[in-house]
Amino acid sequence: MFISSTSHLENPIDIAIEKFKNHPSVISINENISSSNNFDFETIQVDDVLNELNNLDGKKKGTFGNIPTKCLKEASLECTQTLTNVWNQQIIGQGSFPNDLKLADVTPIFKNSSSSSVKNYRPISVLPSVSKVFERLMQKQINVYFDKYLSNSLCGYRKGFSTQTALLSLLEKWKITLDKKGYAGAVLMDLSKAFDTINHELLIAKLKAYGFSNAALTFISSYLSDRWQHTKINNSFSSWTELLQGVPQGSVLGPLLLYLS
């Protein structure tokens, strides 16, 4: 049994680290990653926020009742200093991701077959536009640190990579193998609801093994916790439901955390 006792601990970060310190994946990371490496989120400048605001897609809607993406982008010069202060003073200074930015509107999109079956709907999760700005700032800083650790075989959601990159890589490997009179094959797997399967505590333990400081882990824990979502159909909403595990769908950071889990 790899789960350790945590009854003597109170801090959630310490509990997660101790609980999964003997998990095979955590042990493997510790064996391959230098303990001297350390990651902390850094403060930002006004220009960093302005750049992210200008890169927002004005055609995409934000959540109901929040600032529309188009308006946020048009008022970027007026918003940058405030958002910079929120990042530097609250997010980095206090290690806390704003709760209002964790509320998601989920719209069910019908796929095919019977419209009366829940399984035939794809949930599209939309988060506040400001959340996208902070998530991209987080993603950029994490990417710089993790780029040397990510395999070149990981092609999804990465700059400079695509499905075409993955297919070309496979085809080249298969051709080389067949030219040498060898055999080529592939094992294909589709993990159902992958974004919903991530254990938050195990993710925290893995990030610690990768060199994340306790302050950075506190921030990540805040980002993942206290997330709520409700279903939106036309202008009607369901009651709020808490997301107890997994990473938030619709977030910029979600795919990266899925890789690291």
PDB file of C-alpha atoms in Angstrom:
ATOM      1  CA  MET A   1       0.000   0.000   0.000  1.00  0.00           C
ATOM      2  CA  PHE A   2       1.613   3.274  -1.116  1.00  0.00           C
ATOM      3  CA  ILE A   3      -0.714   5.693   0.749  1.00  0.00           C
ATOM      4  CA  SER A   4       0.959   6.945   3.945  1.00  0.00           C
ATOM      5  CA  SER A   5      -0.745   7.977   7.173  1.00  0.00           C
ATOM      6  CA  THR A   6      -1.435  11.708   7.539  1.00  0.00           C
ATOM      7  CA  SER A   7      -3.316  11.820  10.853  1.00  0.00           C
ATOM      8  CA  HIS A   8      -0.525  13.865  12.441  1.00  0.00           C
ATOM      9  CA  LEU A   9      -0.722  16.641   9.838  1.00  0.00           C
ATOM     10  CA  GLU A  10      -3.078  19.601   9.411  1.00  0.00           C
ATOM     11  CA  ASN A  11      -1.848  21.583   6.401  1.00  0.00           C
ATOM     12  CA  PRO A  12      -3.557  20.301   3.190  1.00  0.00           C
ATOM     13  CA  ILE A  13      -0.327  20.611   1.181  1.00  0.00           C
ATOM     14  CA  ASP A  14       1.676  18.625   3.749  1.00  0.00           C
ATOM     15  CA  ILE A  15      -1.102  16.015   3.860  1.00  0.00           C
ATOM     16  CA  ALA A  16      -1.059  15.548   0.079  1.00  0.00           C
ATOM     17  CA  ILE A  17       2.746  15.280  -0.063  1.00  0.00           C
ATOM     18  CA  GLU A  18       2.944  12.801   2.812  1.00  0.00           C
ATOM     19  CA  LYS A  19      -0.044  10.778   1.619  1.00  0.00           C
ATOM     20  CA  PHE A  20       1.417  10.028  -1.793  1.00  0.00           C
ATOM     21  CA  LYS A  21       5.174  10.158  -1.127  1.00  0.00           C
ATOM     22  CA  ASN A  22       5.410   6.415  -1.838  1.00  0.00           C
ATOM     23  CA  HIS A  23       3.250   6.498  -4.955  1.00  0.00           C
ATOM     24  CA  PRO A  24       5.169   4.849  -7.865  1.00  0.00           C
ATOM     25  CA  SER A  25       4.888   7.944 -10.068  1.00  0.00           C
ATOM     26  CA  VAL A  26       6.147  10.261  -7.305  1.00  0.00           C
ATOM     27  CA  ILE A  27       9.083   7.942  -6.594  1.00  0.00           C
ATOM     28  CA  SER A  28       9.925   7.852 -10.312  1.00  0.00           C
ATOM     29  CA  ILE A  29       9.874  11.658 -10.555  1.00  0.00           C
ATOM     30  CA  ASN A  30      12.119  11.993  -7.487  1.00  0.00           C
ATOM     31  CA  GLU A  31      14.592   9.560  -9.044  1.00  0.00           C
ATOM     32  CA  ASN A  32      14.805  11.496 -12.301  1.00  0.00           C
ATOM     33  CA  ILE A  33      14.454  15.132 -11.266  1.00  0.00           C
ATOM     34  CA  SER A  34      17.208  17.062  -9.509  1.00  0.00           C
ATOM     35  CA  SER A  35      16.188  18.120  -6.001  1.00  0.00           C
ATOM     36  CA  SER A  36      17.982  21.439  -6.565  1.00  0.00           C
ATOM     37  CA  ASN A  37      15.312  22.549  -9.050  1.00  0.00           C
ATOM     38  CA  ASN A  38      12.677  24.857  -7.612  1.00  0.00           C
ATOM     39  CA  PHE A  39       9.627  26.570  -9.099  1.00  0.00           C
ATOM     40  CA  ASP A  40       7.810  29.654  -7.806  1.00  0.00           C
ATOM     41  CA  PHE A  41       5.263  31.831  -9.542  1.00  0.00           C
ATOM     42  CA  GLU A  42       6.682  35.278 -10.241  1.00  0.00           C
ATOM     43  CA  THR A  43       5.252  38.776 -10.142  1.00  0.00           C
ATOM     44  CA  ILE A  44       4.382  40.374 -13.462  1.00  0.00           C
ATOM     45  CA  GLN A  45       4.475  43.755 -15.186  1.00  0.00           C
ATOM     46  CA  VAL A  46       1.605  45.766 -16.655  1.00  0.00           C
ATOM     47  CA  ASP A  47       2.762  44.898 -20.179  1.00  0.00           C
ATOM     48  CA  ASP A  48       2.367  41.181 -19.433  1.00  0.00           C
ATOM     49  CA  VAL A  49      -1.318  41.669 -18.626  1.00  0.00           C
ATOM     50  CA  LEU A  50      -1.867  44.029 -21.546  1.00  0.00           C
ATOM     51  CA  ASN A  51      -0.440  41.458 -23.931  1.00  0.00           C
ATOM     52  CA  GLU A  52      -2.822  38.764 -22.650  1.00  0.00           C
ATOM     53  CA  LEU A  53      -5.819  41.092 -22.817  1.00  0.00           C
ATOM     54  CA  ASN A  54      -4.999  41.983 -26.416  1.00  0.00           C
ATOM     55  CA  ASN A  55      -4.712  38.293 -27.285  1.00  0.00           C
ATOM     56  CA  LEU A  56      -8.225  37.496 -26.060  1.00  0.00           C
ATOM     57  CA  ASP A  57     -10.686  36.395 -28.728  1.00  0.00           C
ATOM     58  CA  GLY A  58     -13.341  39.098 -28.678  1.00  0.00           C
ATOM     59  CA  LYS A  59     -15.818  36.793 -30.427  1.00  0.00           C
ATOM     60  CA  LYS A  60     -15.893  34.377 -27.499  1.00  0.00           C
ATOM     61  CA  LYS A  61     -18.408  34.997 -24.756  1.00  0.00           C
ATOM     62  CA  GLY A  62     -17.588  35.026 -21.081  1.00  0.00           C
ATOM     63  CA  THR A  63     -19.834  33.746 -18.327  1.00  0.00           C
ATOM     64  CA  PHE A  64     -23.328  35.112 -17.748  1.00  0.00           C
ATOM     65  CA  GLY A  65     -23.336  38.342 -15.725  1.00  0.00           C
ATOM     66  CA  ASN A  66     -19.590  38.976 -16.070  1.00  0.00           C
ATOM     67  CA  ILE A  67     -17.634  41.415 -18.247  1.00  0.00           C
ATOM     68  CA  PRO A  68     -17.957  40.350 -21.916  1.00  0.00           C
ATOM     69  CA  THR A  69     -14.653  39.417 -23.523  1.00  0.00           C
ATOM     70  CA  LYS A  70     -15.065  42.069 -26.220  1.00  0.00           C
ATOM     71  CA  CYS A  71     -15.568  44.840 -23.624  1.00  0.00           C
ATOM     72  CA  LEU A  72     -12.620  43.627 -21.555  1.00  0.00           C
ATOM     73  CA  LYS A  73     -10.400  43.678 -24.609  1.00  0.00           C
ATOM     74  CA  GLU A  74     -11.552  47.143 -25.695  1.00  0.00           C
ATOM     75  CA  ALA A  75     -10.915  48.512 -22.186  1.00  0.00           C
ATOM     76  CA  SER A  76      -7.551  46.768 -21.839  1.00  0.00           C
ATOM     77  CA  LEU A  77      -5.591  49.960 -21.101  1.00  0.00           C
ATOM     78  CA  GLU A  78      -7.941  50.826 -18.227  1.00  0.00           C
ATOM     79  CA  CYS A  79      -7.871  47.289 -16.767  1.00  0.00           C
ATOM     80  CA  THR A  80      -4.211  46.378 -16.860  1.00  0.00           C
ATOM     81  CA  GLN A  81      -3.012  48.067 -13.669  1.00  0.00           C
ATOM     82  CA  THR A  82      -5.876  46.637 -11.591  1.00  0.00           C
ATOM     83  CA  LEU A  83      -5.368  43.123 -12.909  1.00  0.00           C
ATOM     84  CA  THR A  84      -1.613  43.402 -12.415  1.00  0.00           C
ATOM     85  CA  ASN A  85      -2.206  44.351  -8.780  1.00  0.00           C
ATOM     86  CA  VAL A  86      -4.574  41.416  -8.297  1.00  0.00           C
ATOM     87  CA  TRP A  87      -1.923  39.008  -9.602  1.00  0.00           C
ATOM     88  CA  ASN A  88       1.002  40.472  -7.648  1.00  0.00           C
ATOM     89  CA  GLN A  89      -0.789  41.192  -4.368  1.00  0.00           C
ATOM     90  CA  GLN A  90      -3.534  38.561  -4.073  1.00  0.00           C
ATOM     91  CA  ILE A  91      -2.555  35.662  -6.306  1.00  0.00           C
ATOM     92  CA  ILE A  92       1.201  35.703  -5.678  1.00  0.00           C
ATOM     93  CA  GLY A  93       1.230  37.610  -2.413  1.00  0.00           C
ATOM     94  CA  GLN A  94      -1.472  35.524  -0.725  1.00  0.00           C
ATOM     95  CA  GLY A  95      -1.350  32.340  -2.832  1.00  0.00           C
ATOM     96  CA  SER A  96      -5.066  32.607  -3.560  1.00  0.00           C
ATOM     97  CA  PHE A  97      -6.928  32.395  -6.885  1.00  0.00           C
ATOM     98  CA  PRO A  98     -10.061  34.630  -6.811  1.00  0.00           C
ATOM     99  CA  ASN A  99     -13.198  32.575  -6.080  1.00  0.00           C
ATOM    100  CA  ASP A 100     -15.361  34.590  -8.478  1.00  0.00           C
ATOM    101  CA  LEU A 101     -13.151  33.421 -11.337  1.00  0.00           C
ATOM    102  CA  LYS A 102     -13.786  29.748 -10.540  1.00  0.00           C
ATOM    103  CA  LEU A 103     -17.497  29.790 -11.445  1.00  0.00           C
ATOM    104  CA  ALA A 104     -18.266  28.090 -14.768  1.00  0.00           C
ATOM    105  CA  ASP A 105     -21.279  28.093 -17.062  1.00  0.00           C
ATOM    106  CA  VAL A 106     -21.748  24.669 -18.677  1.00  0.00           C
ATOM    107  CA  THR A 107     -23.744  24.416 -21.896  1.00  0.00           C
ATOM    108  CA  PRO A 108     -24.776  20.915 -23.074  1.00  0.00           C
ATOM    109  CA  ILE A 109     -24.219  20.500 -26.830  1.00  0.00           C
ATOM    110  CA  PHE A 110     -26.136  17.656 -28.501  1.00  0.00           C
ATOM    111  CA  LYS A 111     -23.926  15.210 -30.439  1.00  0.00           C
ATOM    112  CA  ASN A 112     -26.081  12.491 -32.009  1.00  0.00           C
ATOM    113  CA  SER A 113     -28.490   9.595 -31.446  1.00  0.00           C
ATOM    114  CA  SER A 114     -31.199   9.995 -28.782  1.00  0.00           C
ATOM    115  CA  SER A 115     -31.650  13.526 -27.461  1.00  0.00           C
ATOM    116  CA  SER A 116     -33.147  12.138 -24.224  1.00  0.00           C
ATOM    117  CA  SER A 117     -29.864  10.506 -23.135  1.00  0.00           C
ATOM    118  CA  VAL A 118     -27.402  12.592 -21.096  1.00  0.00           C
ATOM    119  CA  LYS A 119     -24.487  10.632 -22.628  1.00  0.00           C
ATOM    120  CA  ASN A 120     -25.266  12.124 -26.032  1.00  0.00           C
ATOM    121  CA  TYR A 121     -24.463  15.665 -24.928  1.00  0.00           C
ATOM    122  CA  ARG A 122     -21.037  17.267 -24.809  1.00  0.00           C
ATOM    123  CA  PRO A 123     -20.569  19.739 -21.930  1.00  0.00           C
ATOM    124  CA  ILE A 124     -18.945  23.005 -22.996  1.00  0.00           C
ATOM    125  CA  SER A 125     -17.552  24.817 -19.957  1.00  0.00           C
ATOM    126  CA  VAL A 126     -17.092  28.585 -20.087  1.00  0.00           C
ATOM    127  CA  LEU A 127     -15.104  30.494 -17.466  1.00  0.00           C
ATOM    128  CA  PRO A 128     -14.908  34.275 -16.863  1.00  0.00           C
ATOM    129  CA  SER A 129     -12.731  36.105 -19.386  1.00  0.00           C
ATOM    130  CA  VAL A 130     -10.479  37.527 -16.661  1.00  0.00           C
ATOM    131  CA  SER A 131      -9.772  33.959 -15.555  1.00  0.00           C
ATOM    132  CA  LYS A 132      -8.307  33.265 -18.998  1.00  0.00           C
ATOM    133  CA  VAL A 133      -5.839  36.117 -18.540  1.00  0.00           C
ATOM    134  CA  PHE A 134      -4.520  34.776 -15.232  1.00  0.00           C
ATOM    135  CA  GLU A 135      -4.481  31.176 -16.488  1.00  0.00           C
ATOM    136  CA  ARG A 136      -2.327  32.135 -19.452  1.00  0.00           C
ATOM    137  CA  LEU A 137       0.094  33.922 -17.146  1.00  0.00           C
ATOM    138  CA  MET A 138       0.252  30.760 -15.027  1.00  0.00           C
ATOM    139  CA  GLN A 139       0.658  28.551 -18.101  1.00  0.00           C
ATOM    140  CA  LYS A 140       3.542  30.599 -19.502  1.00  0.00           C
ATOM    141  CA  GLN A 141       5.514  30.447 -16.269  1.00  0.00           C
ATOM    142  CA  ILE A 142       4.876  26.721 -15.796  1.00  0.00           C
ATOM    143  CA  ASN A 143       5.710  25.956 -19.435  1.00  0.00           C
ATOM    144  CA  VAL A 144       9.109  27.638 -19.176  1.00  0.00           C
ATOM    145  CA  TYR A 145       9.936  25.416 -16.198  1.00  0.00           C
ATOM    146  CA  PHE A 146       8.470  22.163 -17.554  1.00  0.00           C
ATOM    147  CA  ASP A 147       9.485  22.354 -21.197  1.00  0.00           C
ATOM    148  CA  LYS A 148      12.663  20.364 -20.523  1.00  0.00           C
ATOM    149  CA  TYR A 149      10.674  17.599 -18.814  1.00  0.00           C
ATOM    150  CA  LEU A 150       7.837  17.098 -21.320  1.00  0.00           C
ATOM    151  CA  SER A 151       8.322  14.358 -23.902  1.00  0.00           C
ATOM    152  CA  ASN A 152       8.492  15.347 -27.563  1.00  0.00           C
ATOM    153  CA  SER A 153       5.803  12.720 -28.093  1.00  0.00           C
ATOM    154  CA  LEU A 154       3.269  14.903 -26.293  1.00  0.00           C
ATOM    155  CA  CYS A 155       1.689  16.908 -29.090  1.00  0.00           C
ATOM    156  CA  GLY A 156      -1.678  18.062 -27.753  1.00  0.00           C
ATOM    157  CA  TYR A 157      -2.212  21.644 -26.549  1.00  0.00           C
ATOM    158  CA  ARG A 158       1.461  22.569 -27.048  1.00  0.00           C
ATOM    159  CA  LYS A 159       2.791  25.468 -29.064  1.00  0.00           C
ATOM    160  CA  GLY A 160       4.422  24.230 -32.253  1.00  0.00           C
ATOM    161  CA  PHE A 161       2.762  20.801 -31.990  1.00  0.00           C
ATOM    162  CA  SER A 162      -0.434  19.452 -33.557  1.00  0.00           C
ATOM    163  CA  THR A 163      -2.190  16.225 -34.524  1.00  0.00           C
ATOM    164  CA  GLN A 164      -0.217  16.410 -37.774  1.00  0.00           C
ATOM    165  CA  THR A 165       3.025  16.424 -35.761  1.00  0.00           C
ATOM    166  CA  ALA A 166       1.969  13.227 -33.979  1.00  0.00           C
ATOM    167  CA  LEU A 167       0.931  11.472 -37.214  1.00  0.00           C
ATOM    168  CA  LEU A 168       4.125  12.418 -39.071  1.00  0.00           C
ATOM    169  CA  SER A 169       6.241  11.181 -36.161  1.00  0.00           C
ATOM    170  CA  LEU A 170       4.415   7.842 -36.082  1.00  0.00           C
ATOM    171  CA  LEU A 171       4.596   7.385 -39.862  1.00  0.00           C
ATOM    172  CA  GLU A 172       8.339   8.032 -39.916  1.00  0.00           C
ATOM    173  CA  LYS A 173       8.958   5.550 -37.095  1.00  0.00           C
ATOM    174  CA  TRP A 174       6.797   2.930 -38.810  1.00  0.00           C
ATOM    175  CA  LYS A 175       8.568   3.411 -42.172  1.00  0.00           C
ATOM    176  CA  ILE A 176      12.006   3.085 -40.578  1.00  0.00           C
ATOM    177  CA  THR A 177      10.925  -0.072 -38.750  1.00  0.00           C
ATOM    178  CA  LEU A 178       9.370  -1.645 -41.857  1.00  0.00           C
ATOM    179  CA  ASP A 179      12.456  -0.785 -43.960  1.00  0.00           C
ATOM    180  CA  LYS A 180      14.460  -2.807 -41.440  1.00  0.00           C
ATOM    181  CA  LYS A 181      12.064  -5.755 -41.901  1.00  0.00           C
ATOM    182  CA  GLY A 182      10.606  -5.178 -38.455  1.00  0.00           C
ATOM    183  CA  TYR A 183       7.025  -4.966 -37.250  1.00  0.00           C
ATOM    184  CA  ALA A 184       5.048  -1.790 -36.582  1.00  0.00           C
ATOM    185  CA  GLY A 185       1.941  -1.447 -34.454  1.00  0.00           C
ATOM    186  CA  ALA A 186       0.087   0.978 -32.267  1.00  0.00           C
ATOM    187  CA  VAL A 187      -1.831   0.804 -29.010  1.00  0.00           C
ATOM    188  CA  LEU A 188      -4.633   3.367 -28.980  1.00  0.00           C
ATOM    189  CA  MET A 189      -6.423   4.438 -25.804  1.00  0.00           C
ATOM    190  CA  ASP A 190      -9.162   6.923 -25.089  1.00  0.00           C
ATOM    191  CA  LEU A 191      -9.525   7.825 -21.418  1.00  0.00           C
ATOM    192  CA  SER A 192     -13.163   8.704 -20.877  1.00  0.00           C
ATOM    193  CA  LYS A 193     -13.700  12.043 -19.099  1.00  0.00           C
ATOM    194  CA  ALA A 194      -9.948  12.429 -18.583  1.00  0.00           C
ATOM    195  CA  PHE A 195     -10.262  15.955 -17.167  1.00  0.00           C
ATOM    196  CA  ASP A 196     -12.549  14.620 -14.415  1.00  0.00           C
ATOM    197  CA  THR A 197     -10.263  11.813 -13.240  1.00  0.00           C
ATOM    198  CA  ILE A 198      -7.362  13.794 -11.763  1.00  0.00           C
ATOM    199  CA  ASN A 199      -6.771  13.371  -8.053  1.00  0.00           C
ATOM    200  CA  HIS A 200      -5.885  16.804  -6.642  1.00  0.00           C
ATOM    201  CA  GLU A 201      -3.744  15.484  -3.800  1.00  0.00           C
ATOM    202  CA  LEU A 202      -1.740  13.201  -6.092  1.00  0.00           C
ATOM    203  CA  LEU A 203      -1.206  16.110  -8.495  1.00  0.00           C
ATOM    204  CA  ILE A 204       0.100  18.258  -5.616  1.00  0.00           C
ATOM    205  CA  ALA A 205       2.494  15.451  -4.564  1.00  0.00           C
ATOM    206  CA  LYS A 206       3.782  15.105  -8.135  1.00  0.00           C
ATOM    207  CA  LEU A 207       4.316  18.851  -8.529  1.00  0.00           C
ATOM    208  CA  LYS A 208       6.251  18.844  -5.256  1.00  0.00           C
ATOM    209  CA  ALA A 209       8.471  16.088  -6.655  1.00  0.00           C
ATOM    210  CA  TYR A 210       8.998  18.208  -9.774  1.00  0.00           C
ATOM    211  CA  GLY A 211      10.316  21.037  -7.578  1.00  0.00           C
ATOM    212  CA  PHE A 212       7.293  23.255  -6.902  1.00  0.00           C
ATOM    213  CA  SER A 213       7.698  25.301  -3.720  1.00  0.00           C
ATOM    214  CA  ASN A 214       5.060  25.119  -0.983  1.00  0.00           C
ATOM    215  CA  ALA A 215       3.937  28.634  -1.910  1.00  0.00           C
ATOM    216  CA  ALA A 216       3.391  27.568  -5.531  1.00  0.00           C
ATOM    217  CA  LEU A 217       1.552  24.432  -4.370  1.00  0.00           C
ATOM    218  CA  THR A 218      -0.702  26.529  -2.131  1.00  0.00           C
ATOM    219  CA  PHE A 219      -1.606  28.638  -5.155  1.00  0.00           C
ATOM    220  CA  ILE A 220      -2.283  25.578  -7.335  1.00  0.00           C
ATOM    221  CA  SER A 221      -4.422  24.080  -4.556  1.00  0.00           C
ATOM    222  CA  SER A 222      -6.400  27.319  -4.356  1.00  0.00           C
ATOM    223  CA  TYR A 223      -6.809  27.318  -8.146  1.00  0.00           C
ATOM    224  CA  LEU A 224      -8.240  23.780  -8.123  1.00  0.00           C
ATOM    225  CA  SER A 225     -10.439  23.996  -5.016  1.00  0.00           C
ATOM    226  CA  ASP A 226     -13.808  25.681  -4.406  1.00  0.00           C
ATOM    227  CA  ARG A 227     -14.779  25.415  -8.061  1.00  0.00           C
ATOM    228  CA  TRP A 228     -18.466  25.444  -8.910  1.00  0.00           C
ATOM    229  CA  GLN A 229     -20.396  25.016 -12.113  1.00  0.00           C
ATOM    230  CA  HIS A 230     -24.003  25.176 -13.243  1.00  0.00           C
ATOM    231  CA  THR A 231     -25.713  24.144 -16.444  1.00  0.00           C
ATOM    232  CA  LYS A 232     -26.999  26.868 -18.740  1.00  0.00           C
ATOM    233  CA  ILE A 233     -29.856  26.281 -21.173  1.00  0.00           C
ATOM    234  CA  ASN A 234     -30.921  29.452 -22.968  1.00  0.00           C
ATOM    235  CA  ASN A 235     -31.217  31.927 -20.065  1.00  0.00           C
ATOM    236  CA  SER A 236     -32.040  29.342 -17.399  1.00  0.00           C
ATOM    237  CA  PHE A 237     -29.550  27.797 -14.975  1.00  0.00           C
ATOM    238  CA  SER A 238     -29.408  24.727 -12.788  1.00  0.00           C
ATOM    239  CA  SER A 239     -28.268  24.856  -9.160  1.00  0.00           C
ATOM    240  CA  TRP A 240     -24.523  25.124  -8.482  1.00  0.00           C
ATOM    241  CA  THR A 241     -22.477  21.907  -8.212  1.00  0.00           C
ATOM    242  CA  GLU A 242     -18.966  21.738  -6.758  1.00  0.00           C
ATOM    243  CA  LEU A 243     -16.132  20.235  -8.810  1.00  0.00           C
ATOM    244  CA  LEU A 244     -14.478  17.955  -6.241  1.00  0.00           C
ATOM    245  CA  GLN A 245     -11.724  16.500  -8.425  1.00  0.00           C
ATOM    246  CA  GLY A 246     -10.317  16.822 -11.909  1.00  0.00           C
ATOM    247  CA  VAL A 247      -9.173  20.011 -13.607  1.00  0.00           C
ATOM    248  CA  PRO A 248     -11.576  22.682 -14.838  1.00  0.00           C
ATOM    249  CA  GLN A 249     -12.746  22.111 -18.394  1.00  0.00           C
ATOM    250  CA  GLY A 250     -12.543  25.222 -20.497  1.00  0.00           C
ATOM    251  CA  SER A 251      -9.454  26.446 -18.654  1.00  0.00           C
ATOM    252  CA  VAL A 252      -6.226  27.261 -20.483  1.00  0.00           C
ATOM    253  CA  LEU A 253      -4.231  25.482 -17.779  1.00  0.00           C
ATOM    254  CA  GLY A 254      -6.298  22.278 -17.731  1.00  0.00           C
ATOM    255  CA  PRO A 255      -4.448  20.330 -20.468  1.00  0.00           C
ATOM    256  CA  LEU A 256      -1.026  21.072 -18.932  1.00  0.00           C
ATOM    257  CA  LEU A 257      -2.147  19.878 -15.490  1.00  0.00           C
ATOM    258  CA  LEU A 258      -3.586  16.789 -17.149  1.00  0.00           C
ATOM    259  CA  TYR A 259      -0.142  16.008 -18.588  1.00  0.00           C
ATOM    260  CA  LEU A 260       1.556  16.496 -15.231  1.00  0.00           C
ATOM    261  CA  SER A 261      -0.914  14.315 -13.378  1.00  0.00           C
TER     262      SER A 261
END
